[in-house]
mmCIF file as gemmi writes it, N, C-alpha and C atoms, coordinates in Angstrom:
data_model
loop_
_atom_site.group_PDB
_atom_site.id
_atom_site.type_symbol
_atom_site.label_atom_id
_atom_site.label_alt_id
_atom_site.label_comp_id
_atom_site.label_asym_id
_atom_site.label_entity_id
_atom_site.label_seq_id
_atom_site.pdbx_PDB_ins_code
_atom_site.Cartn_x
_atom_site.Cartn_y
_atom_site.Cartn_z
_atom_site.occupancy
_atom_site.B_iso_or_equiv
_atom_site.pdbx_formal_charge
_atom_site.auth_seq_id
_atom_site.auth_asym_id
_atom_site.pdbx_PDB_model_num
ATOM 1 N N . UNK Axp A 1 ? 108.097 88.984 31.287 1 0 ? 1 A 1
ATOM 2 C CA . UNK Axp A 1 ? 107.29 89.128 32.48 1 0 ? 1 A 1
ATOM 3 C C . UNK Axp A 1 ? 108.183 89.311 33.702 1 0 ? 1 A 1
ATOM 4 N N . UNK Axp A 2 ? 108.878 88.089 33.9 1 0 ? 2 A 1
ATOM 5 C CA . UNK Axp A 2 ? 110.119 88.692 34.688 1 0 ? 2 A 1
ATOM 6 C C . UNK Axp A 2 ? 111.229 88.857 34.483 1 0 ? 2 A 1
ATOM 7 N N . UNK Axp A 3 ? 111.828 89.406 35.214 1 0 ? 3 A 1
ATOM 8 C CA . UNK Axp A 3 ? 113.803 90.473 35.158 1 0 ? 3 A 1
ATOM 9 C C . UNK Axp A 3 ? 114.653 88.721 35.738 1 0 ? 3 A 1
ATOM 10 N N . UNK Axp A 4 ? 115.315 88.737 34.595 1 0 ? 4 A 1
ATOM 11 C CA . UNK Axp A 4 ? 116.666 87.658 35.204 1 0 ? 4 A 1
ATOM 12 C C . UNK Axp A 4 ? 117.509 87.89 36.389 1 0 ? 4 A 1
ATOM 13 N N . UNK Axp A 5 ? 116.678 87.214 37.581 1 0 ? 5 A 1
ATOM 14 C CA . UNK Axp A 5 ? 117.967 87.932 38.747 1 0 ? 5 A 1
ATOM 15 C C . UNK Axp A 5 ? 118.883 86.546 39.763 1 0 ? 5 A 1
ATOM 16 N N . UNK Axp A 6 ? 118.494 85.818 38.504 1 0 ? 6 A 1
ATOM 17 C CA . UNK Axp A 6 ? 119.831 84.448 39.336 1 0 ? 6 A 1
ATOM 18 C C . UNK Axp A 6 ? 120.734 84.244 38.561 1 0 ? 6 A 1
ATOM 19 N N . UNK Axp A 7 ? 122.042 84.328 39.633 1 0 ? 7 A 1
ATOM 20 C CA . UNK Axp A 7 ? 123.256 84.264 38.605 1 0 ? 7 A 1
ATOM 21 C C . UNK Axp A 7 ? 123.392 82.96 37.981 1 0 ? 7 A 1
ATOM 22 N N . UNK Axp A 8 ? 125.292 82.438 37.49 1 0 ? 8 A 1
ATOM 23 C CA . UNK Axp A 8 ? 125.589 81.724 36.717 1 0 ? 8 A 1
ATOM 24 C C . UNK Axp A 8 ? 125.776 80.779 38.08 1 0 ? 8 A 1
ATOM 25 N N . UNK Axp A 9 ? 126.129 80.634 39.279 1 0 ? 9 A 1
ATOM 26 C CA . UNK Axp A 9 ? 126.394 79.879 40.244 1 0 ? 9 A 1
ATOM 27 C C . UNK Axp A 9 ? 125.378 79.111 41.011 1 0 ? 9 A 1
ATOM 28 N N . UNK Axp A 10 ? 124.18 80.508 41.13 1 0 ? 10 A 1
ATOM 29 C CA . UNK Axp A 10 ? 123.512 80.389 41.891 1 0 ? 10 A 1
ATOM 30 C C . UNK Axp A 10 ? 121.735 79.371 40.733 1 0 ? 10 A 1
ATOM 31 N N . UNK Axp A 11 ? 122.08 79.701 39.536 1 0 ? 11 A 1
ATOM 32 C CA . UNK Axp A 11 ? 121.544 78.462 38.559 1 0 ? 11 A 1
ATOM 33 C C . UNK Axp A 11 ? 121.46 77.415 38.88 1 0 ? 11 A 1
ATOM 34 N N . UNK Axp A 12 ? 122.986 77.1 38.885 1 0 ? 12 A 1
ATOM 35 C CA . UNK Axp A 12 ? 123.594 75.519 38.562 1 0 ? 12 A 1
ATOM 36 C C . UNK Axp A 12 ? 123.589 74.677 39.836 1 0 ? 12 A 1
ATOM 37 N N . UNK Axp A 13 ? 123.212 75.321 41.321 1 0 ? 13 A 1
ATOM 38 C CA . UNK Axp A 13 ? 123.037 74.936 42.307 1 0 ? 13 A 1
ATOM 39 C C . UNK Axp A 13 ? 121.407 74.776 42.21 1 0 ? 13 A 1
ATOM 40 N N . UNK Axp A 14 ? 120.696 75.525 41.714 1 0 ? 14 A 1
ATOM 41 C CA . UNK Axp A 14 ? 119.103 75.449 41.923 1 0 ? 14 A 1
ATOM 42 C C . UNK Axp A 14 ? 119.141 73.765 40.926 1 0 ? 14 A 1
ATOM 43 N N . UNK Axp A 15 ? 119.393 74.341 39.649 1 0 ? 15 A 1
ATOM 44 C CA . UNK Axp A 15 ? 119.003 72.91 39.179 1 0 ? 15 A 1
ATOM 45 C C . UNK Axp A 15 ? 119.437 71.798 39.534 1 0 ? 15 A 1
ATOM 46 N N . UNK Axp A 16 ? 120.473 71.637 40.055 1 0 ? 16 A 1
ATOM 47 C CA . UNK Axp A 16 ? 121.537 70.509 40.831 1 0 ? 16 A 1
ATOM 48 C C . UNK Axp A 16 ? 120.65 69.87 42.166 1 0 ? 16 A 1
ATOM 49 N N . UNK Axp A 17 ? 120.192 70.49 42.811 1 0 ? 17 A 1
ATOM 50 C CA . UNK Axp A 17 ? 119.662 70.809 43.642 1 0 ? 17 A 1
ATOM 51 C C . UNK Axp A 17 ? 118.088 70.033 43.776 1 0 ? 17 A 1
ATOM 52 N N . UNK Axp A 18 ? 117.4 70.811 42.452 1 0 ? 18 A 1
ATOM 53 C CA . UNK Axp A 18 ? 116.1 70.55 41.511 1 0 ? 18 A 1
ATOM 54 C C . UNK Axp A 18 ? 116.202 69.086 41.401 1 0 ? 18 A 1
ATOM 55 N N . UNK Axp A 19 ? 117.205 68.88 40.468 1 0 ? 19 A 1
ATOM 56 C CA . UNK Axp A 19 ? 117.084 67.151 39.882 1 0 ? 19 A 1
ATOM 57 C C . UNK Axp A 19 ? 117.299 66.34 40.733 1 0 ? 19 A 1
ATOM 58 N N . UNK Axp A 20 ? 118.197 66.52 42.002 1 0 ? 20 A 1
ATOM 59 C CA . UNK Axp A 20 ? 118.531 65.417 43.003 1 0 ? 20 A 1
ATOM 60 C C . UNK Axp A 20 ? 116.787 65.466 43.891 1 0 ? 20 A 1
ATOM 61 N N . UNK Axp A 21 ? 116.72 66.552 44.25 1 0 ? 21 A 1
ATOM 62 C CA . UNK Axp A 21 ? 115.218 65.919 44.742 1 0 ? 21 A 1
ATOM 63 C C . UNK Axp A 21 ? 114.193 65.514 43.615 1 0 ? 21 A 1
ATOM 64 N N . UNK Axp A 22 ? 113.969 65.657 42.655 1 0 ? 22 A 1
ATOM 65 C CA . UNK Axp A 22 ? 112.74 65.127 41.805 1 0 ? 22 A 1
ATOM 66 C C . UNK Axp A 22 ? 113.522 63.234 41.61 1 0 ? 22 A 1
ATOM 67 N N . UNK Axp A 23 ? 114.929 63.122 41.574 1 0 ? 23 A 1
ATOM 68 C CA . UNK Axp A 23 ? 115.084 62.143 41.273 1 0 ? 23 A 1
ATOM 69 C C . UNK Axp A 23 ? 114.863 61.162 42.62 1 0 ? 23 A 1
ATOM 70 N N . UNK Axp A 24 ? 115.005 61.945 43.728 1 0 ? 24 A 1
ATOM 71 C CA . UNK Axp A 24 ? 114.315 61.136 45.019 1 0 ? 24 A 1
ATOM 72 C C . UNK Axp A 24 ? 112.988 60.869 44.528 1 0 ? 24 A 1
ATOM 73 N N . UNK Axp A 25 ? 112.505 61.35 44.116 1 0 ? 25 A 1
ATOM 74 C CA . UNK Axp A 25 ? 110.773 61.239 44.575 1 0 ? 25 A 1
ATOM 75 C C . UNK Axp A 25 ? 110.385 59.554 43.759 1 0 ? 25 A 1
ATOM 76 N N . UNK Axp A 26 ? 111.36 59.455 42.425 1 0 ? 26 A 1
ATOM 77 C CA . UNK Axp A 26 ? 111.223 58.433 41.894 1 0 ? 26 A 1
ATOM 78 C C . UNK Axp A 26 ? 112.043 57.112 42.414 1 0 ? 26 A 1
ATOM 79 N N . UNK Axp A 27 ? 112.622 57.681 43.153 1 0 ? 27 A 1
ATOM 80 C CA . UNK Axp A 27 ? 113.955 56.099 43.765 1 0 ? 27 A 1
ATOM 81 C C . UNK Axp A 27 ? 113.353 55.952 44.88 1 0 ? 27 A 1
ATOM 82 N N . UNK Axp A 28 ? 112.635 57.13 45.885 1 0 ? 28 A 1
ATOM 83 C CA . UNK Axp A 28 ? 112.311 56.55 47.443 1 0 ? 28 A 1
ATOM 84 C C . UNK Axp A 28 ? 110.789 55.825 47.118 1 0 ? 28 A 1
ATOM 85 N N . UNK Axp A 29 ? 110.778 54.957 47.591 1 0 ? 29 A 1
ATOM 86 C CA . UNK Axp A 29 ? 109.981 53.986 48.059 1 0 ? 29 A 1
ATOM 87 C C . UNK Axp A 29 ? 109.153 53.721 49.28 1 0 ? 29 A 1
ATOM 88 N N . UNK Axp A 30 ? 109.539 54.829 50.234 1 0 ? 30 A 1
ATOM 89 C CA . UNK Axp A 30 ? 108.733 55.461 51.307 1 0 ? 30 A 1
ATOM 90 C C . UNK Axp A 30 ? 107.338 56.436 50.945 1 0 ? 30 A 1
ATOM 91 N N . UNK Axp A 31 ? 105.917 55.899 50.708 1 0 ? 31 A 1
ATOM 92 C CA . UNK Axp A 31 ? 104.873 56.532 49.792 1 0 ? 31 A 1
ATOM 93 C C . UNK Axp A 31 ? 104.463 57.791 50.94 1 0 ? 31 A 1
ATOM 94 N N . UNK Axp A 32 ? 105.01 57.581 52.242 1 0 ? 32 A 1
ATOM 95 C CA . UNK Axp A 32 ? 104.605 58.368 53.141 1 0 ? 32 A 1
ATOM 96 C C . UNK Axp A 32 ? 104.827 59.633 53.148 1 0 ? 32 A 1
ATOM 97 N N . UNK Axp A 33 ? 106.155 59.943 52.449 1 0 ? 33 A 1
ATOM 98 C CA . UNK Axp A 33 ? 106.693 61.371 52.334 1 0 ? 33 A 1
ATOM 99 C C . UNK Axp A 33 ? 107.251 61.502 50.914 1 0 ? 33 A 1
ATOM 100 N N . UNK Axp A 34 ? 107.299 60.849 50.069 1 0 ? 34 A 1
ATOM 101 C CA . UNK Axp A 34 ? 107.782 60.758 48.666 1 0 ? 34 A 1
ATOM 102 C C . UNK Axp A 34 ? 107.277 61.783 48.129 1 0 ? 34 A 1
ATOM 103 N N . UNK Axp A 35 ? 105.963 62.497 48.424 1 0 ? 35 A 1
ATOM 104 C CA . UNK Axp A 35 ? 105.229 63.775 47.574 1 0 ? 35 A 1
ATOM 105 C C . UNK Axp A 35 ? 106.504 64.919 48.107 1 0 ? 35 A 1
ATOM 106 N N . UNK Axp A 36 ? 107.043 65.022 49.408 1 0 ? 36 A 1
ATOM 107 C CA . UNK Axp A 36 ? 108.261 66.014 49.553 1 0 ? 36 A 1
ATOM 108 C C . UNK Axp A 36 ? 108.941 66.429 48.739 1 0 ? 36 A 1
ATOM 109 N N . UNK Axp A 37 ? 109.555 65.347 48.161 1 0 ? 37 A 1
ATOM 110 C CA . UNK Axp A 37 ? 110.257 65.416 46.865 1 0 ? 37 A 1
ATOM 111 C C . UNK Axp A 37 ? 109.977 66.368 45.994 1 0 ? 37 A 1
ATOM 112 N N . UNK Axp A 38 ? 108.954 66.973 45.593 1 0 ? 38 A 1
ATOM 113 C CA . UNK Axp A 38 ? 107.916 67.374 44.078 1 0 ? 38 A 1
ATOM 114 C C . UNK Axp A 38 ? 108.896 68.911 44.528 1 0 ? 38 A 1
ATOM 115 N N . UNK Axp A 39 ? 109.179 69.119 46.121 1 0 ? 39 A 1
ATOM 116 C CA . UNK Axp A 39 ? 109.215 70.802 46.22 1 0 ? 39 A 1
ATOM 117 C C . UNK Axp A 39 ? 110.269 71.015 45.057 1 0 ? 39 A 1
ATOM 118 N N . UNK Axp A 40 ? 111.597 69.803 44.678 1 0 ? 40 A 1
ATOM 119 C CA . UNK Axp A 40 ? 112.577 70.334 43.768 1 0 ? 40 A 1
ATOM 120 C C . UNK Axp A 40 ? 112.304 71.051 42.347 1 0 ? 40 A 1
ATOM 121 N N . UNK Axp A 41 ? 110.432 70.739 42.426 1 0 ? 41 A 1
ATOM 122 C CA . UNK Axp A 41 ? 110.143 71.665 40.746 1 0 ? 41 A 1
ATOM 123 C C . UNK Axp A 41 ? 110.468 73.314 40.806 1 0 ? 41 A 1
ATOM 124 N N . UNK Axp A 42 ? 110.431 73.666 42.063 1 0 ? 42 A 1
ATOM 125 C CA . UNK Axp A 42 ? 110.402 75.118 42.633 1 0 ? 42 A 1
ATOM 126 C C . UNK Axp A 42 ? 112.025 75.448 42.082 1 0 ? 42 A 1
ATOM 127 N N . UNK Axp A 43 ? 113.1 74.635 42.688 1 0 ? 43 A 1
ATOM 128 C CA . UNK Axp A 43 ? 114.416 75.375 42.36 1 0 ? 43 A 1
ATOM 129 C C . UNK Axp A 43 ? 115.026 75.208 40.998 1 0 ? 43 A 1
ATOM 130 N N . UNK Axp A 44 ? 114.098 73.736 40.365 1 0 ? 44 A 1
ATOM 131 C CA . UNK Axp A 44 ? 114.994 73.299 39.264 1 0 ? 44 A 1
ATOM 132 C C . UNK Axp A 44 ? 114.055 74.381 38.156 1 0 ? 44 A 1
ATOM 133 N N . UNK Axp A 45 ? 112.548 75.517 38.376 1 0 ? 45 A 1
ATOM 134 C CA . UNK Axp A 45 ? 112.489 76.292 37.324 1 0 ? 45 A 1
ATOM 135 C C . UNK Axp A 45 ? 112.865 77.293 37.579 1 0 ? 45 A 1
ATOM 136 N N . UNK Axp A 46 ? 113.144 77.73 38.535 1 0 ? 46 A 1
ATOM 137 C CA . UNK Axp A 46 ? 113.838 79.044 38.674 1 0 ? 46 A 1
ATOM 138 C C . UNK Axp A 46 ? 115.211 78.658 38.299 1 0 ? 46 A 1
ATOM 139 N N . UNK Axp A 47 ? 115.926 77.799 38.448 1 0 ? 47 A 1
ATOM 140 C CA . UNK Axp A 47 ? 117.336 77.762 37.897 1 0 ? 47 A 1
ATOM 141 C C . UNK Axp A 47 ? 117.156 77.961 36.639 1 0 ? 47 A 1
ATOM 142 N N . UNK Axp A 48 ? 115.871 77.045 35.789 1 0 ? 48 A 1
ATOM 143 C CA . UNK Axp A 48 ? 116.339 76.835 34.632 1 0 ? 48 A 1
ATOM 144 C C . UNK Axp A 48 ? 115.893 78.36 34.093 1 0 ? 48 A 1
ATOM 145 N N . UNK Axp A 49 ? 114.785 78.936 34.217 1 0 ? 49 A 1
ATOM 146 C CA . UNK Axp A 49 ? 114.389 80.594 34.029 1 0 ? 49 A 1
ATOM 147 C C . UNK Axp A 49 ? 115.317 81.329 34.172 1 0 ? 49 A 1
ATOM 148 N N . UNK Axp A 50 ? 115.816 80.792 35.204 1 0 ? 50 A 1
ATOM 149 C CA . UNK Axp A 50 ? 116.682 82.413 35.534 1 0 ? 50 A 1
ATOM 150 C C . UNK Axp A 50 ? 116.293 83.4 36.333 1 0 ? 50 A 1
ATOM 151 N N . UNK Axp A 51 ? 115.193 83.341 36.754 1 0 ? 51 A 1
ATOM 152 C CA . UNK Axp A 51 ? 113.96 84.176 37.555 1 0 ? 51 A 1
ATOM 153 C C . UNK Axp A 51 ? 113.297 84 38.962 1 0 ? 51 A 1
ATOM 154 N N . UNK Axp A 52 ? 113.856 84.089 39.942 1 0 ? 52 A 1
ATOM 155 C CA . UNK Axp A 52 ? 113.262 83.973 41.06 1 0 ? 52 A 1
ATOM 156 C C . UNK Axp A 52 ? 112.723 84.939 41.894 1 0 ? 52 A 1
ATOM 157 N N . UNK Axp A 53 ? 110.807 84.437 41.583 1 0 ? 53 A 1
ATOM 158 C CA . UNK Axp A 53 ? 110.182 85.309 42.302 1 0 ? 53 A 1
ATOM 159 C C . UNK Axp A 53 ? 110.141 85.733 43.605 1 0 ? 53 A 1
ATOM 160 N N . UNK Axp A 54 ? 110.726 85.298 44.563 1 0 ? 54 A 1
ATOM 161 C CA . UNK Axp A 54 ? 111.304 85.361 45.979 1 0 ? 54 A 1
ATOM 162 C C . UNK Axp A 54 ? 112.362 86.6 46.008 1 0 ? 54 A 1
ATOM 163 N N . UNK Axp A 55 ? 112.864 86.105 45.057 1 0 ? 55 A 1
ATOM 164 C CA . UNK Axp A 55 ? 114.354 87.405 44.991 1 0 ? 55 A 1
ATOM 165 C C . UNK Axp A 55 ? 113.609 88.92 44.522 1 0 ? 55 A 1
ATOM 166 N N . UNK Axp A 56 ? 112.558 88.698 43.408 1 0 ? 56 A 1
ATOM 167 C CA . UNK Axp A 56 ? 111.534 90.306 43.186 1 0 ? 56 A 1
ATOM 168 C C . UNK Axp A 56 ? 111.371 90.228 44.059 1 0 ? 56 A 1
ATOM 169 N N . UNK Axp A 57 ? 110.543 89.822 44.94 1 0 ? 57 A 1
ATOM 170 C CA . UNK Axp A 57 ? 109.655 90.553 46.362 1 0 ? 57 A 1
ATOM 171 C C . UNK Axp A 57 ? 110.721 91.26 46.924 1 0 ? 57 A 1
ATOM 172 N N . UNK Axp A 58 ? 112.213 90.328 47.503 1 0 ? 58 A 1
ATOM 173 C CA . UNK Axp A 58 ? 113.043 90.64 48.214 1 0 ? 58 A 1
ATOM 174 C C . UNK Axp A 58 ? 113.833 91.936 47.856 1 0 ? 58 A 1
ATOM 175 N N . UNK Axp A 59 ? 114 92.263 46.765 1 0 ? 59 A 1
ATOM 176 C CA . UNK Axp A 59 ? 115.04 93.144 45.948 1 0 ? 59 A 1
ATOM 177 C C . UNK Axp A 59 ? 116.377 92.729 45.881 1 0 ? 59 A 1
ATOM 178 N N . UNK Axp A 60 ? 116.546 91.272 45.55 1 0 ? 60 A 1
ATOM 179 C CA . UNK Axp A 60 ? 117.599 90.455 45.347 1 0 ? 60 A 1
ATOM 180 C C . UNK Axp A 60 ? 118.125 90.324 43.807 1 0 ? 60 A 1
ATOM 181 N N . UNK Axp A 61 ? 119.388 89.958 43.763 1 0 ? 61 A 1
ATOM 182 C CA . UNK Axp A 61 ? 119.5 89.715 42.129 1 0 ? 61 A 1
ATOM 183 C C . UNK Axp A 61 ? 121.009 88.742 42.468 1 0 ? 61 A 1
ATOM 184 N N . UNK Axp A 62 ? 121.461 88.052 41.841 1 0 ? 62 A 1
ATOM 185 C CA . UNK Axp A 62 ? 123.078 87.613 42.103 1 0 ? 62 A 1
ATOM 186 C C . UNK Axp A 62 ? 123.366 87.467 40.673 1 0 ? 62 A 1
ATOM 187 N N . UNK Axp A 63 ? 122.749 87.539 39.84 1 0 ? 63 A 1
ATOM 188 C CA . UNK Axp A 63 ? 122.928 87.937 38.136 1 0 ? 63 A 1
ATOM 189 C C . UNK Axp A 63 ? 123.807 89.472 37.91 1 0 ? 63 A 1
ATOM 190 N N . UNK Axp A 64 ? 125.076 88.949 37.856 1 0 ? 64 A 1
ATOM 191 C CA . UNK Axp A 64 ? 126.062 90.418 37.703 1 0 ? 64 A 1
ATOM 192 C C . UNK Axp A 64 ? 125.739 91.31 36.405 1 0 ? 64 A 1
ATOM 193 N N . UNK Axp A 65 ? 125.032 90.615 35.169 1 0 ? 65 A 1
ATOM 194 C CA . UNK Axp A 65 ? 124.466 91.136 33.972 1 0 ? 65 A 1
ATOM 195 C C . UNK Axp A 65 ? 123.319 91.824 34.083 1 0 ? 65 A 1
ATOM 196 N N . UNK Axp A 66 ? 122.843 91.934 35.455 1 0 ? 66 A 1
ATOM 197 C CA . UNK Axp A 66 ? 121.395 92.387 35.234 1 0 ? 66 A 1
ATOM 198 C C . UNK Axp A 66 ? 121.336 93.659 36.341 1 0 ? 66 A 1
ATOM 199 N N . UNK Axp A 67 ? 122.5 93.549 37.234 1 0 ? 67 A 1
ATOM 200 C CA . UNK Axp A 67 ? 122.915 95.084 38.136 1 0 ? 67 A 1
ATOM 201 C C . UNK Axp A 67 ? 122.543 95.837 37.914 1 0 ? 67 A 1
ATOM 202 N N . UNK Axp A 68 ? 122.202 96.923 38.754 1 0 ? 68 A 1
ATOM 203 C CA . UNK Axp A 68 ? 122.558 98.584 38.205 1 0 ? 68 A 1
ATOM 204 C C . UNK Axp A 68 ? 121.318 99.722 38.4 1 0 ? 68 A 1
């Protein structure tokens, strides 16, 4: 369905990224803004896919395997 257009760098930062906020959402103890947290599902599946629909709209890719 979709074209792989996140690289090997730009992955390992989404999911890195992904898990440190989902792992807030479970350690903060502030109920006021703790739902904030949830946005890390957004980077940690596009890291883990490979696929970021932001980058189709845009005509982005940083996946050097998928160029051209």
């Amino acid at each position: 369905m979709f074209r792989t257009n996140v690289g090997g760098i730009d992955r390992m930062l989404r999911i890195v990224v992904g898990l440190a906020l989902l792992a807030g959402f479970f350690l903060d103890t502030d109920a006021s803004w703790r739902w904030a947290y949830l946005i890390g599902i957004v980077p940690l599946f596009t890291g883990l896919f490979g696929t970021c629909p932001a980058y189709s709209l845009l005509g982005l890719n940083t996946c050097p395997m998928k160029k051209g």
